[in-house]
């Protein structure tokens, strides 16, 4: 029973009823043609029936034997209770996405049971429009958010006729991390994953460096994050909002403006945050600052070694500007300056930032880091590339997949976006008490996109 | 902001992710005639709409200000979030009681959020047979199990035509505890409640006394509780099983045998426990011992003062005996001897036992009490009298109400029974890991009843 690396156990040690440390994924599927009323019931029974297929990662449970002096270790769970981990749920009528998000918010807010392997999976029926949904929940000590998106993708097939596909917990691990070069939508994801494991030994030290690096970056940038309602101590309950937008709309704006895709996404978020905070009479005079993971591939020649192609930048969201075109220009410029500053950082500092990006939560368990005032940034906005082709699970077409992240003290709202099949899928995870009416952000994101479209046309 | 009495705060202090300290209630209703497909949706919206009606008890939240040196106090919650506390859920098809119990088991296993008033209520649709259900969850620091059953009864009406009835959290508190003498099915309940508040100041001391009293009682009785699978450290997840049986069947057995109703209930449980443990190859050679709250009214002349009419006895369940008639006789005899011994205890000791009965959990937070070996008893079997007439909630007939109790370390299974409208409603709450296949107990209870019926006929 080997002792758990501190990079895993820090997520157990740092966890409390206010800070559940699991990531989640919501997936919406179309019911395949000819699916009868018992389709999901049968699927559920086949899911709980195949205990033998469960991979070791999903059989581990954390233990802290007295003899280990408080060190956590992983042990094999001989009493796997499939009906505990895999749940069959339903939505009340009318079964809109609204009811789905209510349910998923609740599921995401409760702690995983440490006496068992740290995962849960819910199959959800009753979604209108001939659809169903799944929600999965994995502890960060087991898997980070990016790895969970990779795994979710690997469990699916581009071929609608593939059947007898194993569920996500029965997908065998990769023999070697795929090294499919520049190709394939999953290449970046895989490289991110490689990096996280590379970082395993050094992360805790690196997190401190990351913070220093971010502060240095901030010091060369002409702004400082204001206090907002997002930068407070949080409570245990969660609220989740999710929606997708056509990638073509974002691409059209990019084309006209010469901005990056990420710039457009940030501008969409910035406009929405401005509206949201104004409605709550909580918009600060100074602009909000986002911490944004970015790919440095092609920009950063000296970091061509595996992994080091992702960093984090601080971006001025221009939320103090009422004109959407001005706001967009401010974001573009700020991102460019930040990326240049980033390019001037040492490889160690970039590595540090990458560590930070992969494990923003690493902040939370380290005393003194969370309560830094003022906050180095107001929220994290991550854009994780996903598969571009439609994917299927035993013939059921995946309509959308939405990541659920981990709010923590000082960071009550997280926005994570993943692309899939020609759409950008936004997942907003917030502390239920400190981020009220989170659903309104969806309307505001939509308004913000329309505003941008209008602005670039004129 | 007054400091919370230790009788309340001990349930907060003693709580952990393994030991959620809330009680629950499951209620099944018939949909009233003419209820359309939107009946429950409308009910849900009316429930969350009436924030103004919420009583102070359901607006309190626990606080532990730094200035209080770790003492808990109650504070008024100005930001009551009705959609958080009141939830609309649904069952997957086919929507049998089985699916309902799965859902309720999950709901009962998660911790209440301490940043909010300590209650949750779920309205559940999709139950087959033209029914719906409600599940409510209240922290023990707010209300004990008996009080919650009283309140649930008070929220209902014997008149099916009564409409615009407030939900349970909007029922005004009684000006004075009802003192309707011997009459009314709620009299005993009310007297129990009176007693709990009488005990407020003395409980912690009393719990120690209770334990002493129980040990004394045990020492005069010719048995000692064996170790069983129920008397172990527990985990956080729960399993709940519930079913009702006609009171007439139990009464028929009572009539033939001259036993008490409680004796028959205990015999039913004993037969079921024997079968259950045999199937798991876990039946001890020595008989299981149950701790059973009993009414002493009429038996105990010297304790006529308010309250002191309830005590707890230890009963030999005769689970080592294969013959149901012999087992029944052993239970009857054991209960008689125990009640006699109880009658010989001092009033303080009876009070102590009563304290124990009302707050069995009081054990858990006191170090050294939980881990006593061997266990003083194997499980608690409580029979709480309820209303005998059919009750209605805005015209919806209550079919059954089932109490969910609190397993704790050393007591992984709890059986609580409440009577309602000519039936005995059994609620079995167990630690999900240590009490496997709890649903089988329902079959075994049924078999056990049939076995008793056959035994008394011959």
PDB file of N, CA and C in Angstrom, chain A residues 346-402:
ATOM      1  N   UNK A 346      10.910  32.738 -17.297  1.00  0.00           N
ATOM      2  CA  UNK A 346      11.826  31.604 -17.380  1.00  0.00           C
ATOM      3  C   UNK A 346      11.022  30.324 -17.588  1.00  0.00           C
ATOM      4  N   UNK A 347      11.668  29.295 -18.151  1.00  0.00           N
ATOM      5  CA  UNK A 347      10.961  28.028 -18.318  1.00  0.00           C
ATOM      6  C   UNK A 347      10.390  27.515 -17.006  1.00  0.00           C
ATOM      7  N   UNK A 348      11.123  27.705 -15.902  1.00  0.00           N
ATOM      8  CA  UNK A 348      10.601  27.236 -14.616  1.00  0.00           C
ATOM      9  C   UNK A 348       9.322  27.967 -14.251  1.00  0.00           C
ATOM     10  N   UNK A 349       9.326  29.266 -14.520  1.00  0.00           N
ATOM     11  CA  UNK A 349       8.124  30.035 -14.191  1.00  0.00           C
ATOM     12  C   UNK A 349       6.945  29.622 -15.063  1.00  0.00           C
ATOM     13  N   UNK A 350       7.243  29.315 -16.326  1.00  0.00           N
ATOM     14  CA  UNK A 350       6.159  28.845 -17.197  1.00  0.00           C
ATOM     15  C   UNK A 350       5.639  27.503 -16.697  1.00  0.00           C
ATOM     16  N   UNK A 351       6.575  26.655 -16.311  1.00  0.00           N
ATOM     17  CA  UNK A 351       6.178  25.374 -15.737  1.00  0.00           C
ATOM     18  C   UNK A 351       5.308  25.601 -14.504  1.00  0.00           C
ATOM     19  N   UNK A 352       5.747  26.558 -13.699  1.00  0.00           N
ATOM     20  CA  UNK A 352       5.003  26.877 -12.482  1.00  0.00           C
ATOM     21  C   UNK A 352       3.579  27.310 -12.818  1.00  0.00           C
ATOM     22  N   UNK A 353       3.476  28.196 -13.810  1.00  0.00           N
ATOM     23  CA  UNK A 353       2.159  28.652 -14.226  1.00  0.00           C
ATOM     24  C   UNK A 353       1.320  27.508 -14.738  1.00  0.00           C
ATOM     25  N   UNK A 354       1.972  26.588 -15.451  1.00  0.00           N
ATOM     26  CA  UNK A 354       1.235  25.454 -15.998  1.00  0.00           C
ATOM     27  C   UNK A 354       0.708  24.600 -14.866  1.00  0.00           C
ATOM     28  N   UNK A 355       1.534  24.407 -13.862  1.00  0.00           N
ATOM     29  CA  UNK A 355       1.101  23.651 -12.688  1.00  0.00           C
ATOM     30  C   UNK A 355      -0.127  24.300 -12.085  1.00  0.00           C
ATOM     31  N   UNK A 356      -0.067  25.589 -12.018  1.00  0.00           N
ATOM     32  CA  UNK A 356      -1.181  26.355 -11.482  1.00  0.00           C
ATOM     33  C   UNK A 356      -2.447  26.131 -12.299  1.00  0.00           C
ATOM     34  N   UNK A 357      -2.258  26.128 -13.610  1.00  0.00           N
ATOM     35  CA  UNK A 357      -3.392  25.975 -14.502  1.00  0.00           C
ATOM     36  C   UNK A 357      -4.040  24.615 -14.331  1.00  0.00           C
ATOM     37  N   UNK A 358      -3.189  23.624 -14.235  1.00  0.00           N
ATOM     38  CA  UNK A 358      -3.708  22.267 -14.110  1.00  0.00           C
ATOM     39  C   UNK A 358      -4.376  22.055 -12.772  1.00  0.00           C
ATOM     40  N   UNK A 359      -3.901  22.749 -11.770  1.00  0.00           N
ATOM     41  CA  UNK A 359      -4.388  22.495 -10.427  1.00  0.00           C
ATOM     42  C   UNK A 359      -4.626  23.789  -9.686  1.00  0.00           C
ATOM     43  N   UNK A 360      -5.579  24.555 -10.155  1.00  0.00           N
ATOM     44  CA  UNK A 360      -5.817  25.836  -9.485  1.00  0.00           C
ATOM     45  C   UNK A 360      -6.167  25.627  -8.019  1.00  0.00           C
ATOM     46  N   UNK A 361      -6.699  24.460  -7.733  1.00  0.00           N
ATOM     47  CA  UNK A 361      -7.098  24.182  -6.378  1.00  0.00           C
ATOM     48  C   UNK A 361      -5.966  24.036  -5.445  1.00  0.00           C
ATOM     49  N   UNK A 362      -4.826  23.762  -6.021  1.00  0.00           N
ATOM     50  CA  UNK A 362      -3.649  23.606  -5.191  1.00  0.00           C
ATOM     51  C   UNK A 362      -3.512  24.819  -4.287  1.00  0.00           C
ATOM     52  N   UNK A 363      -4.047  25.936  -4.724  1.00  0.00           N
ATOM     53  CA  UNK A 363      -4.072  27.119  -3.880  1.00  0.00           C
ATOM     54  C   UNK A 363      -4.737  26.856  -2.536  1.00  0.00           C
ATOM     55  N   UNK A 364      -5.930  26.314  -2.646  1.00  0.00           N
ATOM     56  CA  UNK A 364      -6.818  26.296  -1.492  1.00  0.00           C
ATOM     57  C   UNK A 364      -6.217  25.651  -0.252  1.00  0.00           C
ATOM     58  N   UNK A 365      -5.595  24.476  -0.391  1.00  0.00           N
ATOM     59  CA  UNK A 365      -5.156  23.832   0.845  1.00  0.00           C
ATOM     60  C   UNK A 365      -3.924  24.456   1.474  1.00  0.00           C
ATOM     61  N   UNK A 366      -3.266  25.376   0.814  1.00  0.00           N
ATOM     62  CA  UNK A 366      -2.040  25.921   1.371  1.00  0.00           C
ATOM     63  C   UNK A 366      -2.350  27.191   2.148  1.00  0.00           C
ATOM     64  N   UNK A 367      -2.195  27.126   3.454  1.00  0.00           N
ATOM     65  CA  UNK A 367      -2.597  28.265   4.280  1.00  0.00           C
ATOM     66  C   UNK A 367      -1.854  29.523   3.852  1.00  0.00           C
ATOM     67  N   UNK A 368      -2.538  30.626   3.895  1.00  0.00           N
ATOM     68  CA  UNK A 368      -1.891  31.884   3.573  1.00  0.00           C
ATOM     69  C   UNK A 368      -1.981  32.231   2.110  1.00  0.00           C
ATOM     70  N   UNK A 369      -2.209  31.249   1.271  1.00  0.00           N
ATOM     71  CA  UNK A 369      -2.282  31.543  -0.158  1.00  0.00           C
ATOM     72  C   UNK A 369      -3.679  32.027  -0.521  1.00  0.00           C
ATOM     73  N   UNK A 370      -4.690  31.358   0.044  1.00  0.00           N
ATOM     74  CA  UNK A 370      -6.066  31.700  -0.301  1.00  0.00           C
ATOM     75  C   UNK A 370      -6.417  33.118   0.101  1.00  0.00           C
ATOM     76  N   UNK A 371      -5.935  33.508   1.279  1.00  0.00           N
ATOM     77  CA  UNK A 371      -6.429  34.752   1.818  1.00  0.00           C
ATOM     78  C   UNK A 371      -5.600  35.961   1.421  1.00  0.00           C
ATOM     79  N   UNK A 372      -4.694  35.782   0.466  1.00  0.00           N
ATOM     80  CA  UNK A 372      -3.957  36.905  -0.089  1.00  0.00           C
ATOM     81  C   UNK A 372      -4.916  38.000  -0.495  1.00  0.00           C
ATOM     82  N   UNK A 373      -4.606  39.217  -0.115  1.00  0.00           N
ATOM     83  CA  UNK A 373      -5.464  40.317  -0.527  1.00  0.00           C
ATOM     84  C   UNK A 373      -4.623  41.393  -1.173  1.00  0.00           C
ATOM     85  N   UNK A 374      -5.083  42.006  -2.195  1.00  0.00           N
ATOM     86  CA  UNK A 374      -6.273  41.672  -2.980  1.00  0.00           C
ATOM     87  C   UNK A 374      -6.054  40.409  -3.813  1.00  0.00           C
ATOM     88  N   UNK A 375      -7.143  39.851  -4.368  1.00  0.00           N
ATOM     89  CA  UNK A 375      -6.984  38.634  -5.152  1.00  0.00           C
ATOM     90  C   UNK A 375      -6.110  38.895  -6.375  1.00  0.00           C
ATOM     91  N   UNK A 376      -5.258  37.926  -6.748  1.00  0.00           N
ATOM     92  CA  UNK A 376      -4.438  38.126  -7.959  1.00  0.00           C
ATOM     93  C   UNK A 376      -5.299  38.142  -9.227  1.00  0.00           C
ATOM     94  N   UNK A 377      -6.455  37.509  -9.179  1.00  0.00           N
ATOM     95  CA  UNK A 377      -7.387  37.535 -10.319  1.00  0.00           C
ATOM     96  C   UNK A 377      -8.779  37.281  -9.784  1.00  0.00           C
ATOM     97  N   UNK A 378      -9.808  37.559 -10.598  1.00  0.00           N
ATOM     98  CA  UNK A 378     -11.177  37.465 -10.108  1.00  0.00           C
ATOM     99  C   UNK A 378     -11.858  36.143 -10.406  1.00  0.00           C
ATOM    100  N   UNK A 379     -11.468  35.532 -11.497  1.00  0.00           N
ATOM    101  CA  UNK A 379     -12.014  34.203 -11.792  1.00  0.00           C
ATOM    102  C   UNK A 379     -11.133  33.516 -12.831  1.00  0.00           C
ATOM    103  N   UNK A 380     -11.302  32.201 -12.927  1.00  0.00           N
ATOM    104  CA  UNK A 380     -10.577  31.422 -13.921  1.00  0.00           C
ATOM    105  C   UNK A 380     -11.522  31.141 -15.084  1.00  0.00           C
ATOM    106  N   UNK A 381     -11.063  31.420 -16.283  1.00  0.00           N
ATOM    107  CA  UNK A 381     -11.834  31.048 -17.474  1.00  0.00           C
ATOM    108  C   UNK A 381     -10.964  30.105 -18.300  1.00  0.00           C
ATOM    109  N   UNK A 382     -11.323  28.828 -18.354  1.00  0.00           N
ATOM    110  CA  UNK A 382     -10.525  27.847 -19.102  1.00  0.00           C
ATOM    111  C   UNK A 382     -11.272  27.407 -20.336  1.00  0.00           C
ATOM    112  N   UNK A 383     -10.536  27.252 -21.413  1.00  0.00           N
ATOM    113  CA  UNK A 383     -11.117  26.757 -22.652  1.00  0.00           C
ATOM    114  C   UNK A 383     -10.356  25.490 -23.025  1.00  0.00           C
ATOM    115  N   UNK A 384     -10.975  24.337 -22.819  1.00  0.00           N
ATOM    116  CA  UNK A 384     -10.302  23.065 -23.054  1.00  0.00           C
ATOM    117  C   UNK A 384     -10.777  22.469 -24.372  1.00  0.00           C
ATOM    118  N   UNK A 385      -9.864  22.327 -25.360  1.00  0.00           N
ATOM    119  CA  UNK A 385     -10.328  21.794 -26.650  1.00  0.00           C
ATOM    120  C   UNK A 385     -10.810  20.352 -26.523  1.00  0.00           C
ATOM    121  N   UNK A 386     -11.853  20.036 -27.259  1.00  0.00           N
ATOM    122  CA  UNK A 386     -12.395  18.670 -27.246  1.00  0.00           C
ATOM    123  C   UNK A 386     -12.486  18.135 -28.659  1.00  0.00           C
ATOM    124  N   UNK A 387     -13.274  17.086 -28.817  1.00  0.00           N
ATOM    125  CA  UNK A 387     -13.420  16.466 -30.133  1.00  0.00           C
ATOM    126  C   UNK A 387     -14.283  17.335 -31.040  1.00  0.00           C
ATOM    127  N   UNK A 388     -13.932  17.392 -32.336  1.00  0.00           N
ATOM    128  CA  UNK A 388     -14.716  18.201 -33.259  1.00  0.00           C
ATOM    129  C   UNK A 388     -15.763  17.394 -34.020  1.00  0.00           C
ATOM    130  N   UNK A 389     -15.563  16.081 -34.080  1.00  0.00           N
ATOM    131  CA  UNK A 389     -16.554  15.234 -34.767  1.00  0.00           C
ATOM    132  C   UNK A 389     -17.595  14.752 -33.775  1.00  0.00           C
ATOM    133  N   UNK A 390     -18.824  14.510 -34.257  1.00  0.00           N
ATOM    134  CA  UNK A 390     -19.846  13.965 -33.363  1.00  0.00           C
ATOM    135  C   UNK A 390     -19.399  12.619 -32.792  1.00  0.00           C
ATOM    136  N   UNK A 391     -19.696  12.404 -31.536  1.00  0.00           N
ATOM    137  CA  UNK A 391     -19.332  11.156 -30.872  1.00  0.00           C
ATOM    138  C   UNK A 391     -20.594  10.426 -30.418  1.00  0.00           C
ATOM    139  N   UNK A 392     -20.464   9.119 -30.268  1.00  0.00           N
ATOM    140  CA  UNK A 392     -21.614   8.275 -29.926  1.00  0.00           C
ATOM    141  C   UNK A 392     -21.267   7.339 -28.782  1.00  0.00           C
ATOM    142  N   UNK A 393     -22.297   7.022 -28.010  1.00  0.00           N
ATOM    143  CA  UNK A 393     -22.140   6.025 -26.953  1.00  0.00           C
ATOM    144  C   UNK A 393     -23.178   4.944 -27.214  1.00  0.00           C
ATOM    145  N   UNK A 394     -22.684   3.828 -27.708  1.00  0.00           N
ATOM    146  CA  UNK A 394     -23.581   2.732 -28.103  1.00  0.00           C
ATOM    147  C   UNK A 394     -24.718   3.219 -28.993  1.00  0.00           C
ATOM    148  N   UNK A 395     -24.364   4.067 -29.949  1.00  0.00           N
ATOM    149  CA  UNK A 395     -25.361   4.529 -30.912  1.00  0.00           C
ATOM    150  C   UNK A 395     -26.095   5.794 -30.499  1.00  0.00           C
ATOM    151  N   UNK A 396     -25.963   6.199 -29.242  1.00  0.00           N
ATOM    152  CA  UNK A 396     -26.631   7.431 -28.792  1.00  0.00           C
ATOM    153  C   UNK A 396     -25.701   8.610 -29.082  1.00  0.00           C
ATOM    154  N   UNK A 397     -26.210   9.583 -29.842  1.00  0.00           N
ATOM    155  CA  UNK A 397     -25.372  10.708 -30.244  1.00  0.00           C
ATOM    156  C   UNK A 397     -25.181  11.681 -29.090  1.00  0.00           C
ATOM    157  N   UNK A 398     -23.918  12.019 -28.818  1.00  0.00           N
ATOM    158  CA  UNK A 398     -23.609  13.029 -27.802  1.00  0.00           C
ATOM    159  C   UNK A 398     -23.975  14.400 -28.354  1.00  0.00           C
ATOM    160  N   UNK A 399     -24.877  15.079 -27.661  1.00  0.00           N
ATOM    161  CA  UNK A 399     -25.287  16.422 -28.093  1.00  0.00           C
ATOM    162  C   UNK A 399     -24.388  17.504 -27.538  1.00  0.00           C
ATOM    163  N   UNK A 400     -23.958  17.300 -26.303  1.00  0.00           N
ATOM    164  CA  UNK A 400     -23.126  18.319 -25.670  1.00  0.00           C
ATOM    165  C   UNK A 400     -22.479  17.767 -24.416  1.00  0.00           C
ATOM    166  N   UNK A 401     -21.286  18.269 -24.101  1.00  0.00           N
ATOM    167  CA  UNK A 401     -20.657  17.870 -22.843  1.00  0.00           C
ATOM    168  C   UNK A 401     -20.174  19.116 -22.120  1.00  0.00           C
ATOM    169  N   UNK A 402     -20.508  19.205 -20.852  1.00  0.00           N
ATOM    170  CA  UNK A 402     -20.275  20.422 -20.085  1.00  0.00           C
ATOM    171  C   UNK A 402     -19.473  20.109 -18.830  1.00  0.00           C
TER     172      UNK A 402
END
